[in-house]
Short mmCIF file of C-alpha atoms and ligand atoms in Angstrom, two decimals:
data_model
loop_
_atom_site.label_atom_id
_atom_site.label_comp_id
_atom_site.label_asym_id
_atom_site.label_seq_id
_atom_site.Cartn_x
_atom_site.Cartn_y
_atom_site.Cartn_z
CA UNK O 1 0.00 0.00 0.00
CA UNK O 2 1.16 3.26 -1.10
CA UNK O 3 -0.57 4.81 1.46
CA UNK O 4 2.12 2.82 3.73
CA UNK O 5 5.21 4.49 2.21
CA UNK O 6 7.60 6.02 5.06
CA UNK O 7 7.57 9.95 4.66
CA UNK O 8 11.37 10.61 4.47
CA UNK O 9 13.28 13.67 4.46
CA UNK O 10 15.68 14.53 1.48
CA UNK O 11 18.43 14.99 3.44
CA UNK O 12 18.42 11.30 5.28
CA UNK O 13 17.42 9.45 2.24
CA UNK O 14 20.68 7.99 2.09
CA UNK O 15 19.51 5.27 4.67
CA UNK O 16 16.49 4.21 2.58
CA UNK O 17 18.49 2.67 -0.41
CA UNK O 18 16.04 0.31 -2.19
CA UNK O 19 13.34 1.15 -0.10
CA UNK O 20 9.74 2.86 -1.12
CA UNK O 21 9.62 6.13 0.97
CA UNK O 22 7.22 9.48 -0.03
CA UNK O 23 9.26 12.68 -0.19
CA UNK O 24 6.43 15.79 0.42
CA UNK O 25 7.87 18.92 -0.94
CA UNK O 26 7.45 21.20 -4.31
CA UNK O 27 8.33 20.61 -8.08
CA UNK O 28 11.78 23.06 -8.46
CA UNK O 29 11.95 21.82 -11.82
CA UNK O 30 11.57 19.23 -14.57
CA UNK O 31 12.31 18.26 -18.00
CA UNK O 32 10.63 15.69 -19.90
CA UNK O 33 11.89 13.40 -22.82
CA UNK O 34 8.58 11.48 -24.26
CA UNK O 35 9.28 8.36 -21.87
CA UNK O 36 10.51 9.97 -18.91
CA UNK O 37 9.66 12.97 -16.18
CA UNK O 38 12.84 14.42 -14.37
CA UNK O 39 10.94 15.95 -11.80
CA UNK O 40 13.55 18.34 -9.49
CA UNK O 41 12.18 17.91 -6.04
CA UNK O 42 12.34 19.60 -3.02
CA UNK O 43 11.44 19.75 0.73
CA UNK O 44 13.70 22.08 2.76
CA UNK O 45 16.10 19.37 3.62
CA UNK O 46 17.85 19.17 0.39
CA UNK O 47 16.87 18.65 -3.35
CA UNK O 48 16.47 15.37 -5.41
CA UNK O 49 15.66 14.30 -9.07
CA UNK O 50 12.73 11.48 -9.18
CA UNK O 51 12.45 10.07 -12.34
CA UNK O 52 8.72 9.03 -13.61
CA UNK O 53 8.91 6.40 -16.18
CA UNK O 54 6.03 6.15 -18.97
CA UNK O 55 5.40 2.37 -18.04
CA UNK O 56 5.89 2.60 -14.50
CA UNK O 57 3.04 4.99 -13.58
CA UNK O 58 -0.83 5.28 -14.38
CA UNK O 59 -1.02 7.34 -18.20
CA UNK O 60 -3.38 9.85 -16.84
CA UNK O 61 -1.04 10.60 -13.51
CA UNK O 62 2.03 10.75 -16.21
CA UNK O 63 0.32 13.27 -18.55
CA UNK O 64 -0.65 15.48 -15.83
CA UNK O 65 3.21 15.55 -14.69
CA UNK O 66 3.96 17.01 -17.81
CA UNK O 67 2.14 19.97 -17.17
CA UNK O 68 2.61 20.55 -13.32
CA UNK O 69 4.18 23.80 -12.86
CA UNK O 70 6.70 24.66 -10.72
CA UNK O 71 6.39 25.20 -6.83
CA UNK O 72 3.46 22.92 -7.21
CA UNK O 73 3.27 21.23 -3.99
CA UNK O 74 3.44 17.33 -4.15
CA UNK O 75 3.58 13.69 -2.32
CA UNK O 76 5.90 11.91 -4.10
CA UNK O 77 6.00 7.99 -3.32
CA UNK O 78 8.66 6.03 -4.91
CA UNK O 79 12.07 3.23 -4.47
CA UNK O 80 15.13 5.39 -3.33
CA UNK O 81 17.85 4.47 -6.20
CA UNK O 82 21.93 4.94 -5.48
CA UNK O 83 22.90 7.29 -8.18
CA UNK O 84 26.56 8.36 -9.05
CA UNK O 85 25.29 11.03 -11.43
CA UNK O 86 23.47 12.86 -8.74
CA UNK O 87 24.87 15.49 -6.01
CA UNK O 88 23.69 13.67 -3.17
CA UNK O 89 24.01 10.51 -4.66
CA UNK O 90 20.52 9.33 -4.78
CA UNK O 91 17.19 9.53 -7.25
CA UNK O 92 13.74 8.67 -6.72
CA UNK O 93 12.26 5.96 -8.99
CA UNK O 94 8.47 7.08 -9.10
CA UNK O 95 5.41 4.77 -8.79
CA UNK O 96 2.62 7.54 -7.49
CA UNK O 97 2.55 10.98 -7.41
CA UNK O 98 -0.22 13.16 -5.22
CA UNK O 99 -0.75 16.66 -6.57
CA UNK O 100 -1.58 18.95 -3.38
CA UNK O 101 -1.93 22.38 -5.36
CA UNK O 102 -1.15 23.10 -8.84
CA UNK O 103 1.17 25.85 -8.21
CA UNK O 104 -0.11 29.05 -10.63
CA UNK O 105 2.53 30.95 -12.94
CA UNK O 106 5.44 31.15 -10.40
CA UNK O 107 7.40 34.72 -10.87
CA UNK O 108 10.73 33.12 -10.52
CA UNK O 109 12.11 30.65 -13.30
CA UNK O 110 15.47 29.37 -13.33
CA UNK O 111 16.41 32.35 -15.85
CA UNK O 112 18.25 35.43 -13.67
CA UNK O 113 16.26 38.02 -12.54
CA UNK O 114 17.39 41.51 -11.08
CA UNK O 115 18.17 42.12 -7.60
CA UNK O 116 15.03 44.71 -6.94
CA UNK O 117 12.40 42.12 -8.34
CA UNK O 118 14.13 39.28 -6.13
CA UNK O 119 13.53 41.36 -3.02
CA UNK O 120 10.48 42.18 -4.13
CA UNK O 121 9.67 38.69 -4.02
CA UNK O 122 12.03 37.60 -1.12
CA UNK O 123 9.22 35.66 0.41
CA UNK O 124 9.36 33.02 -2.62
CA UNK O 125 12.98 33.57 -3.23
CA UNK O 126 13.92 31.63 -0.33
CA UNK O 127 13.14 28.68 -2.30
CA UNK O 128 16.26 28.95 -4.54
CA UNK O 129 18.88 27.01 -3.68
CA UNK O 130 21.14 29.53 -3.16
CA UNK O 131 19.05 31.27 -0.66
CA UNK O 132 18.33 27.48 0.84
CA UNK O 133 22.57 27.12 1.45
CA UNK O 134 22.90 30.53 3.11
CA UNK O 135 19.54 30.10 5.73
CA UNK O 136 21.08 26.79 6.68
CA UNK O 137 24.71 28.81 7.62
CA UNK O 138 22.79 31.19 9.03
CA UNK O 139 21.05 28.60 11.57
CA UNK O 140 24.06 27.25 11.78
CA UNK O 141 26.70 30.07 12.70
CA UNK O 142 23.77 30.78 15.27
CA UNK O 143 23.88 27.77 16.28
CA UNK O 144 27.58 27.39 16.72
CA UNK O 145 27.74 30.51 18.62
CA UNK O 146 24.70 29.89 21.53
CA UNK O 147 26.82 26.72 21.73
CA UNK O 148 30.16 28.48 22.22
CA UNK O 149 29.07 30.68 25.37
CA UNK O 150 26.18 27.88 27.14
CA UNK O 151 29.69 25.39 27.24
CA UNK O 152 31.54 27.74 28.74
CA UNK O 153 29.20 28.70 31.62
CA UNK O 154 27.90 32.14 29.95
CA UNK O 155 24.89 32.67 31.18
CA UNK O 156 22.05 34.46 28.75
CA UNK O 157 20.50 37.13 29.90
CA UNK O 158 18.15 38.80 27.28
CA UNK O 159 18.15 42.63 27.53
CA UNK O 160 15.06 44.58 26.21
CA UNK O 161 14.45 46.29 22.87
CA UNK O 162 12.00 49.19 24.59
CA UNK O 163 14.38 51.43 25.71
CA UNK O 164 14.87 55.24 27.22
CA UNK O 165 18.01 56.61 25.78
CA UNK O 166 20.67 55.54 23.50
CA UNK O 167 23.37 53.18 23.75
CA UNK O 168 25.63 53.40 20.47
CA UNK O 169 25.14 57.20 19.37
CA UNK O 170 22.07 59.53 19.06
CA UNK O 171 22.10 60.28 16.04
CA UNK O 172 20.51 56.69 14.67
CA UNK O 173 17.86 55.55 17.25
CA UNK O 174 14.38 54.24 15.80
CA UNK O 175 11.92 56.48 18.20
CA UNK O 176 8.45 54.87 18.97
CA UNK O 177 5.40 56.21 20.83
CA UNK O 178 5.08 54.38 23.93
CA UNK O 179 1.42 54.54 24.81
CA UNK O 180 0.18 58.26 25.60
CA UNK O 181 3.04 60.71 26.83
CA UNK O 182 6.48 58.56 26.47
CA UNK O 183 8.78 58.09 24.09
CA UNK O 184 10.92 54.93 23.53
CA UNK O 185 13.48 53.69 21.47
CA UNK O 186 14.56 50.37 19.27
CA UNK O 187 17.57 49.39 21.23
CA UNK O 188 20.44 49.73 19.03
CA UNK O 189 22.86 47.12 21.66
CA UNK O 190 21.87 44.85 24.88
CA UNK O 191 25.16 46.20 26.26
CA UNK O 192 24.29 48.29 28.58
CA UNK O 193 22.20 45.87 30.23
CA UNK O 194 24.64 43.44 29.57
CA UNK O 195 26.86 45.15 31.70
CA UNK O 196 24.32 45.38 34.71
CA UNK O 197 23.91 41.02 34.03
CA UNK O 198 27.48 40.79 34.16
CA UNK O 199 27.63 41.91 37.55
CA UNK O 200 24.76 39.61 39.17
CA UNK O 201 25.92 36.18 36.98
CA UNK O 202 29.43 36.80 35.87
CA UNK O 203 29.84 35.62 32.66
CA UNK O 204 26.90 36.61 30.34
CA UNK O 205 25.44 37.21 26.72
CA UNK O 206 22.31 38.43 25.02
CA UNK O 207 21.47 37.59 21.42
CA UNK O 208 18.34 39.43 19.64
CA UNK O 209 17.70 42.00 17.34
CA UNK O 210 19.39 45.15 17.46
CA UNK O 211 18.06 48.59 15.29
CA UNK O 212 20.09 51.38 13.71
CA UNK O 213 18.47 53.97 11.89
CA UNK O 214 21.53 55.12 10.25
CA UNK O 215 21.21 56.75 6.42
CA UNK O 216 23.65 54.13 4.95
CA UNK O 217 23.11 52.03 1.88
CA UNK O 218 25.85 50.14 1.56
CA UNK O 219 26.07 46.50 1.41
CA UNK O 220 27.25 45.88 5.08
CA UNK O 221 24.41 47.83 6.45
CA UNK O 222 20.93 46.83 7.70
CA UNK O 223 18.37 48.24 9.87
CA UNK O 224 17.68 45.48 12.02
CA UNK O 225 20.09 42.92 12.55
CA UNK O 226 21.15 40.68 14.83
CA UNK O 227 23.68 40.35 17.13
CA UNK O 228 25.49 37.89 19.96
CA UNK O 229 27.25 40.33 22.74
CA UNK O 230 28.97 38.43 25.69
CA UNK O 231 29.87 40.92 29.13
CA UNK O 232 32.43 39.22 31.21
CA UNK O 233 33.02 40.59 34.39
CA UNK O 234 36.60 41.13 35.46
CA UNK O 235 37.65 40.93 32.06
CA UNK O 236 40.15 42.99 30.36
CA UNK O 237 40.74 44.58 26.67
CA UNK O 238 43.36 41.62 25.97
CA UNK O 239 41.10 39.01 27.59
CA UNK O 240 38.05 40.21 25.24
CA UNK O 241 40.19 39.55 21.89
CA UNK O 242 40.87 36.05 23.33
CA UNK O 243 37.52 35.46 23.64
CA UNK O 244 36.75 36.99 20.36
CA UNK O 245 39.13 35.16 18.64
CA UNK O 246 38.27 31.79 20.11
CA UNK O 247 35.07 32.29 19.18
CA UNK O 248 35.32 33.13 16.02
CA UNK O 249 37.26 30.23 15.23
CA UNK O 250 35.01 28.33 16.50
CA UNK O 251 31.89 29.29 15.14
CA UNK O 252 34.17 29.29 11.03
CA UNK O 253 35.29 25.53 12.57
CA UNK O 254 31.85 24.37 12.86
CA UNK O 255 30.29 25.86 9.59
CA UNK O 256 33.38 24.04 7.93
CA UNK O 257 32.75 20.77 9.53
CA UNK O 258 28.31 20.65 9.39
CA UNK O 259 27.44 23.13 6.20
CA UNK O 260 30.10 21.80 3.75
CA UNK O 261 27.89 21.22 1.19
CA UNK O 262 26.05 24.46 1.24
CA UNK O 263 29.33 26.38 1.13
CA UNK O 264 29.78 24.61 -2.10
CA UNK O 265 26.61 25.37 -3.28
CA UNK O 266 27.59 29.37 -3.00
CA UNK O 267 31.31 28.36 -4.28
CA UNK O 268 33.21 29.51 -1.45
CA UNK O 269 36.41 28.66 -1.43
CA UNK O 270 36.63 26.80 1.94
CA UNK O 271 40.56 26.62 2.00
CA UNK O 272 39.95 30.58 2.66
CA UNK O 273 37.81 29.34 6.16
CA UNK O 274 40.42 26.35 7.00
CA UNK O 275 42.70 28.88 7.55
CA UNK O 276 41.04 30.92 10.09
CA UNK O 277 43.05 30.10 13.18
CA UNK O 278 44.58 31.65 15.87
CA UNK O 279 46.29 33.76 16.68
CA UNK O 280 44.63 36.99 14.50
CA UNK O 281 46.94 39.57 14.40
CA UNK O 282 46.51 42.81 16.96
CA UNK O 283 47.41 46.30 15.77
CA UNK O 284 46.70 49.44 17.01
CA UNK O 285 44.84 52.30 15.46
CA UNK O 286 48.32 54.09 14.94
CA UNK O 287 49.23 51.41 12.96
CA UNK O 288 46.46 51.13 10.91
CA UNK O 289 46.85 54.75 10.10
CA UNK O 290 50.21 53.87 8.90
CA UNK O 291 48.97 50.86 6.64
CA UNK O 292 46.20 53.18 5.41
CA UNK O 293 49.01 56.10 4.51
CA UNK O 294 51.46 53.38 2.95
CA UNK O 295 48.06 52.22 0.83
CA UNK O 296 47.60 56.21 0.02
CA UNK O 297 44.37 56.15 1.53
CA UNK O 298 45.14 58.59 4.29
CA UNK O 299 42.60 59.24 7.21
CA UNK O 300 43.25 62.06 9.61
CA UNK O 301 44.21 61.22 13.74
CA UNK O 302 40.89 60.97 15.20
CA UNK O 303 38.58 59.77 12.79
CA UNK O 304 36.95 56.70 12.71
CA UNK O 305 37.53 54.14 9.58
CA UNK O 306 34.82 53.29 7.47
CA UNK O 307 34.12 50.14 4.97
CA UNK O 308 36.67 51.53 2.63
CA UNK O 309 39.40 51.33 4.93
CA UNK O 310 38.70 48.48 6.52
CA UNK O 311 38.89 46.95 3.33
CA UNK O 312 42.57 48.39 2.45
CA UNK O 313 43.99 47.05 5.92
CA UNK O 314 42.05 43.70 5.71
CA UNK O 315 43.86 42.96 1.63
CA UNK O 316 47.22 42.78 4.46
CA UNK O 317 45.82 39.67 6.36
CA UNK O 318 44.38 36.22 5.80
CA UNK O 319 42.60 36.35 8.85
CA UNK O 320 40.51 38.28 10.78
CA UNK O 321 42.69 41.66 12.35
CA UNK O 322 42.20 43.28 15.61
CA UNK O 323 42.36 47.38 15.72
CA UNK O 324 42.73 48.27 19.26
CA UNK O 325 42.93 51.77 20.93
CA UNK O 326 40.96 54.14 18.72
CA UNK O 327 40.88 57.73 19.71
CA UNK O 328 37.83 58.66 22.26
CA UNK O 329 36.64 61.21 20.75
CA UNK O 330 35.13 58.87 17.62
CA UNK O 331 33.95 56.28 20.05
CA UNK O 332 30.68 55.27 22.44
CA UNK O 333 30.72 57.09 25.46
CA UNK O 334 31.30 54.24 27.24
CA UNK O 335 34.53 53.06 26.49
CA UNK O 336 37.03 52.99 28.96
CA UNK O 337 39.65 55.66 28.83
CA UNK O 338 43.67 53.85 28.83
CA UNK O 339 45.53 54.44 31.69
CA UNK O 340 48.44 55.18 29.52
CA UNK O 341 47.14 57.63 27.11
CA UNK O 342 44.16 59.63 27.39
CA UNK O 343 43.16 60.20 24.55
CA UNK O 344 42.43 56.89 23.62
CA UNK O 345 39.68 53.91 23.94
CA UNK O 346 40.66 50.32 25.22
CA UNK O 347 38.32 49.77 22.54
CA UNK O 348 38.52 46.87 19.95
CA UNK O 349 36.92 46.49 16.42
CA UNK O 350 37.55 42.73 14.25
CA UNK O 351 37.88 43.22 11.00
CA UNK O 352 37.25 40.38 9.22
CA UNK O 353 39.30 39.32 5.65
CA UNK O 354 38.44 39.12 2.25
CA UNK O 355 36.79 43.13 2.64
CA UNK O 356 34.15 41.95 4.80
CA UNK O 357 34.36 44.92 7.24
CA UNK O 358 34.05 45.44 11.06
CA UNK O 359 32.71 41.79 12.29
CA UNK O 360 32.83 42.87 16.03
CA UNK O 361 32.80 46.29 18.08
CA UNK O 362 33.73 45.81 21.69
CA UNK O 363 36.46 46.34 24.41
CA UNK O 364 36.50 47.42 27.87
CA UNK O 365 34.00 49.29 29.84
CA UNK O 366 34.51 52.76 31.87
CA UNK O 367 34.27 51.81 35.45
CA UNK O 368 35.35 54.70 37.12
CA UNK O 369 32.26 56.64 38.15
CA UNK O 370 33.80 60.46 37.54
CA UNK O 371 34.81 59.36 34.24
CA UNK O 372 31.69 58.31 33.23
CA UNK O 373 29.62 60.85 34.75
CA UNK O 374 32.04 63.42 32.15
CA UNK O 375 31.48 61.21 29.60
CA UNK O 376 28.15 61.41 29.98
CA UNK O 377 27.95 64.75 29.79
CA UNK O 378 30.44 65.21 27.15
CA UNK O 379 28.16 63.20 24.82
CA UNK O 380 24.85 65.04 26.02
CA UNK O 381 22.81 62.13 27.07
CA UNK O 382 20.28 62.48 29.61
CA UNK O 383 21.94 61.66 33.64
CA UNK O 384 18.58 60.49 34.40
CA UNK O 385 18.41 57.36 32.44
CA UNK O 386 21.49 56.65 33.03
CA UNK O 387 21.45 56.50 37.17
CA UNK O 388 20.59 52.73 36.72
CA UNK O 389 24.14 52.58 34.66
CA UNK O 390 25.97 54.15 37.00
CA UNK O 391 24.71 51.94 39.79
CA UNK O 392 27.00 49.88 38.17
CA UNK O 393 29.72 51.72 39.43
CA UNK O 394 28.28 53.11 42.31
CA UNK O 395 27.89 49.29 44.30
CA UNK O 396 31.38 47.22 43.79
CA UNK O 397 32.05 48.43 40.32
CA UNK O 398 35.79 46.05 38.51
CA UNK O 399 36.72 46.43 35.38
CA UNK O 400 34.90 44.36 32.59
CA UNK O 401 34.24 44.12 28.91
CA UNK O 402 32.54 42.83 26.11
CA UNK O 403 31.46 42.55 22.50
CA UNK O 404 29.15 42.37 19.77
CA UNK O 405 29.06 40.26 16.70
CA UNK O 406 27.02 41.16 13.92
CA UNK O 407 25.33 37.83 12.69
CA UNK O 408 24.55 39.22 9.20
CA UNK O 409 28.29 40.35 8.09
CA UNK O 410 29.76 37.40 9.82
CA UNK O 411 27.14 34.82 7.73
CA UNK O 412 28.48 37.06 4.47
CA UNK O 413 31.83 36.79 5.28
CA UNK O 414 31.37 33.13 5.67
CA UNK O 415 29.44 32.60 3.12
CA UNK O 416 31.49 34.62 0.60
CA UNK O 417 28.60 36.81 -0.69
CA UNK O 418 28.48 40.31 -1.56
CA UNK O 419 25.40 42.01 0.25
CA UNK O 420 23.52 41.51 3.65
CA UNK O 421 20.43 41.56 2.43
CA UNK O 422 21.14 37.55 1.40
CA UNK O 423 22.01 36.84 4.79
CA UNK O 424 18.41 37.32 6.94
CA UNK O 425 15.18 36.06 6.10
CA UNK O 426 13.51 39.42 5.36
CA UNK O 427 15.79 42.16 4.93
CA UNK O 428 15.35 45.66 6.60
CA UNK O 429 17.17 48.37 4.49
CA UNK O 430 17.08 52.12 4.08
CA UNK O 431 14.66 51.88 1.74
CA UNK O 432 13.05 48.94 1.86
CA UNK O 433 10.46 47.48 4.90
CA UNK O 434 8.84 44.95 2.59
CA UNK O 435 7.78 42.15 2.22
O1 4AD Z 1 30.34 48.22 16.69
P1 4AD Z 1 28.93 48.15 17.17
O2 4AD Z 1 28.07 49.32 16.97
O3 4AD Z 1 29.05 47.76 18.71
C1 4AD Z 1 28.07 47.76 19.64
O4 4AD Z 1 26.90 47.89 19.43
C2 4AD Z 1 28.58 47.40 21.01
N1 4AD Z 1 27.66 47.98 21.99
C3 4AD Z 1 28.67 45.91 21.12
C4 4AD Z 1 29.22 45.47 22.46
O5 4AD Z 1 30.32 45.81 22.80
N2 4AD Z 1 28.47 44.67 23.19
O6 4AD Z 1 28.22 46.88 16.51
C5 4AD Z 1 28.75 45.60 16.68
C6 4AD Z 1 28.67 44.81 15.40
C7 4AD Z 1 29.49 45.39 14.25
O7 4AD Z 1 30.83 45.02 14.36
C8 4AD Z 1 28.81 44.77 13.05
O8 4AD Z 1 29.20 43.41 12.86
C9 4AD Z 1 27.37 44.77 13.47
O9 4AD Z 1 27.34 44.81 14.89
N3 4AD Z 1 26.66 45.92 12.93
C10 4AD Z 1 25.83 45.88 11.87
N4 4AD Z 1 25.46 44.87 11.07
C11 4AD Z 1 24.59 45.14 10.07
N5 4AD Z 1 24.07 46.34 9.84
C12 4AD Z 1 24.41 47.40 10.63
N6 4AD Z 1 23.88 48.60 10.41
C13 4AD Z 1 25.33 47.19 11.70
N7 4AD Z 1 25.88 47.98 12.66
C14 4AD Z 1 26.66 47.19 13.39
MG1 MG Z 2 31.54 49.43 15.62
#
């Protein structure tokens, strides 16, 4: 009985050789030559060619096949076949076929199409199989990293998106109406909080989405994204880019080892990932001025680097490269001032290879109160919502520190792609909230 038939998953059909199994997915694709239907099938596991023979099937079931459409959904009951001609190794031999919905015309056909009609349609371009690969990193490099800090005793702590004032900069905070007579805003970091978690549990980390409302199109920059920030208490600059960099080898180590195949679906050249180990070089921001002036791209003392610079001093490394101690005055005001020089940050960014830009902002945290309280000030933020931060300080404050990953840039870097917008489900951009 066909009814009988195991349902089976594409990507574990490799234990039902010679066995009758039903695959429920959607038609990708076919081609037909008079005796035979290559029907492309897929389920979200994985994709798979089953083969409908003229004499195998019912004649009315086989004409039909010929005109099902593609993305028309579909039972498809049949003998799993070992296949050296196919990518996973396996076809489908086809005895029965259950139409669910005859998919109507479907807006995207193998032919290419232009980047503002895919995102116009990014709800059906997940389907492709390129889209498919990079979701799967993307689970996975999330994954990998919740892993990372729950082994090593990091506690989460989840830190609100409502909140009163800004953590990263005024200038780019989403404002919303909260209820009547307050304002709130998008949070645009958990660190703050962080740091306040930090000091009940020790070790901690938040992971959610974070919201900029900067005016930047460029194809490192989203408006929500989504980043992993761990707060370590009694931890200092140098003992953040240890954790950094352990992590981030991790996290490349385990994309390597469980999303091999999808990396070759995108092409990436993996030997480029096998060779992200430690240790990542460390310099300084006065040495990064220098590479920048030897590249004749010089910035002026006291600015901050954007993408184009970061990609000049990453073409100098394999790896990802630490820039430590940036000047203050282009940094949060939270950074802690260095002892040895005042007028810079014990502030870190990663910058990761191959052009992909700042990966991770972090460093250590200003725990003397005075300091604070000036910087505060300096930056015009409002005392009042910060008393709770300065509590911080105020009852057994130690130095600590911290950073953020960006999930999005990280999966691109990984993944060897171009823009974000390919690396999240649904894309928020400058100028695009939809679908
Ligand atoms: O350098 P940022 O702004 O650092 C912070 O928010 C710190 N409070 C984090 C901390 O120390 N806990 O952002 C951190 C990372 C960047 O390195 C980048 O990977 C990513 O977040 N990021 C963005 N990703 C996509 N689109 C944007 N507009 C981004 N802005 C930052
Ligand atoms: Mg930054």
């Amino acid at each position: 009985m066909i009814e009988n038939y195991p349902h089976v998953y594409i990507d574990e059909i490799g234990k039902y050789e010679n066995q009758d199994v039903c695959l429920k997915g959607w038609l990708f694709n076919k081609r037909s030559s008079g005796k035979l239907h290559f029907l492309q099938v897929r389920d979200g596991t994985g994709f798979i060619q089953a083969v409908a023979f003229k004499g195998d099937i019912d004649p009315e079931l086989f004409t039909e096949l010929k005109h099902l459409s593609q993305e028309s959904s579909l039972m498809v009951y049949g003998t799993v076949k070992k296949d050296e001609r196919s990518p996973i190794g396996f076809e489908l031999s086809i005895k029965n076929v259950k139409i669910l919905n005859q998919a109507e015309e479907y807006p995207i056909t193998p032919k290419e199409h232009g980047v503002a009609f895919l995102m116009d349609n990014r709800h059906l371009w997940l389907r492709s199989k390129r889209q498919h690969a990079i979701l799967r990193i993307r689970a996975e490099v999330i994954r990998a990293s919740r892993n990372y800090f729950d082994d090593r005793g990091f506690i989460l702590c989840d830190t609100p998106i409502f909140t009163p004032s800004a953590c990263e900069g005024t200038t780019n905070l989403f404002e919303v109406n909260y209820f009547e007579d307050r304002k709130a805003y998008l949070t645009q970091s958990g660190q703050l909080y962080s740091e306040a978690t930090c000091a009940a549990l020790g070790k901690v980390y938040c992971f959610g989405p974070t919201f900029r409302a900067e005016k930047s199109k460029t194809r490192r920059h989203l408006t929500e994204f989504w980043m992993i920030e761990p707060e370590v208490a009694y931890m200092d600059l140098e003992g953040d880019m240890d954790l950094a960099e352990d992590f981030v080898v991790e996290v490349v180590k385990q994309v390597v080892k469980n999303r091999r195949p999808e990396l070759e679906v995108l092409e990436r050249d993996i030997s480029k990932l096998e060779a992200i180990q430690k240790p990542f070089p460390r310099i300084t921001y006065d040495e990064a001025i220098e590479i920048l002036n030897k590249a004749g791209k010089p910035v002026e003392w006291g600015e901050d680097f954007g993408g184009d610079e970061e990609t000049v001093i990453s073409e100098n490394f394999d790896r990802p490269v630490f820039i430590h101690r940036y000047p203050m005055q282009c940094k949060a005001f939270y950074m802690k001032q260095d002892p040895e020089n005042a007028k810079l940050a014990l502030c870190v960014d990663m910058i990761g290879p191959e052009g992909y830009g700042e990966l991770i902002g972090g460093g250590q945290r200003e725990d003397n109160m005075e300091l604070l309280i000036s910087r505060i000030e300096e930056h015009n933020l409002p005392m009042d919502n910060f008393q709770w931060y300065l509590d911080v300080r105020r009852y057994g404050s130690v130095p600590h520190a911290g950073f953020g990953l960006g999930i999005e840039r990280t999966v691109g870097w990984i993944c060897g792609i171009h823009h974000v917008r390919e690396t999240i489900p649904f894309p928020r951009l400058l100028d695009r909230v939809t679908p």
